Coordinates of C-alpha atoms in Angstrom, one line a residue:
R13 CA 85.2 97.4 106.2
V14 CA 87.2 99.4 104.3
P15 CA 90.9 99.5 105.4
E16 CA 92.3 102.6 106.9
I17 CA 94.6 103.8 103.7
H18 CA 98.1 103.4 105.8
D19 CA 96.6 100.0 107.0
L20 CA 96.0 99.2 103.5
A21 CA 99.9 101.2 102.6
L22 CA 101.7 98.6 104.4
S23 CA 99.7 95.4 103.9
K24 CA 101.1 96.6 99.8
I25 CA 104.5 97.4 101.5
L26 CA 105.2 94.4 103.4
R27 CA 104.6 91.7 100.2
W28 CA 106.0 94.3 97.7
S29 CA 106.0 92.5 95.7
D30 CA 105.4 93.9 90.9
G31 CA 102.8 96.2 90.9
D32 CA 103.1 97.1 94.4
E33 CA 105.4 100.4 94.1
R34 CA 103.0 101.9 91.2
Q35 CA 99.4 100.7 92.6
L36 CA 100.3 102.4 95.9
R37 CA 101.6 105.7 93.9
H38 CA 98.0 106.0 92.2
L39 CA 96.4 105.9 96.1
H40 CA 99.2 108.4 97.3
D41 CA 98.6 110.8 94.0
H42 CA 94.7 110.4 95.6
S43 CA 94.5 109.8 99.1
P44 CA 97.7 111.8 100.2
L45 CA 99.6 109.4 102.9
D46 CA 101.9 110.5 105.6
A47 CA 105.9 109.2 105.9
T48 CA 105.8 109.8 109.5
T49 CA 102.1 106.9 109.9
L50 CA 103.6 104.5 107.7
V51 CA 106.7 105.1 109.9
A52 CA 105.3 105.1 113.3
R53 CA 102.0 101.6 112.6
Y54 CA 105.1 99.7 111.5
Q55 CA 106.9 100.1 114.8
A56 CA 103.8 100.0 116.9
E57 CA 101.0 97.2 114.5
M58 CA 103.8 95.6 112.2
G59 CA 105.9 93.0 115.2
H60 CA 103.4 89.9 114.9
V61 CA 103.3 89.9 111.3
M62 CA 105.7 86.8 110.1
G63 CA 108.4 86.7 107.8
D64 CA 111.6 88.9 107.3
A65 CA 111.9 91.2 109.5
K66 CA 115.0 92.4 107.9
R67 CA 113.6 92.6 104.4
H68 CA 110.3 94.0 105.8
R69 CA 111.6 97.0 106.3
E70 CA 114.2 97.3 103.6
H71 CA 110.3 97.7 101.6
L72 CA 109.5 100.5 104.1
V73 CA 112.0 102.8 103.4
L74 CA 112.0 101.3 99.4
C75 CA 108.3 102.6 99.1
I76 CA 109.2 106.0 101.3
D77 CA 112.4 106.9 99.2
A78 CA 110.4 106.8 96.0
L79 CA 106.7 108.4 97.4
F80 CA 108.4 111.4 99.5
G81 CA 112.6 111.2 99.0
D82 CA 115.8 111.4 100.0
L83 CA 115.1 113.2 103.1
A84 CA 112.1 111.3 103.6
R85 CA 113.5 108.1 103.7
A86 CA 116.6 109.3 105.6
R87 CA 114.5 110.6 109.0
A88 CA 112.6 107.3 108.6
E89 CA 115.8 105.3 108.8
A90 CA 116.5 107.3 111.8
A91 CA 113.1 106.5 113.7
L92 CA 113.5 102.7 112.4
D93 CA 116.8 102.4 113.8
T94 CA 115.8 103.8 117.3
P95 CA 114.8 101.8 119.9

């Protein structure tokens, strides 16, 4: 089964290794992602993921900034800071 594009993006965001930003830009150029959906999925589905939660959050914010710009980054940070 092929993952839905936002789920695929989240897997890349959590890892955020060399090349992930480039691959996500390519994906976004061909199948546009939605910043709000990325944040909502992250909040709903990534609580169980092992590893450094602060680092994962930083990766999400970096990705949103890279793909959508400052305004989307600020909105994502506000949403992530809301309990």
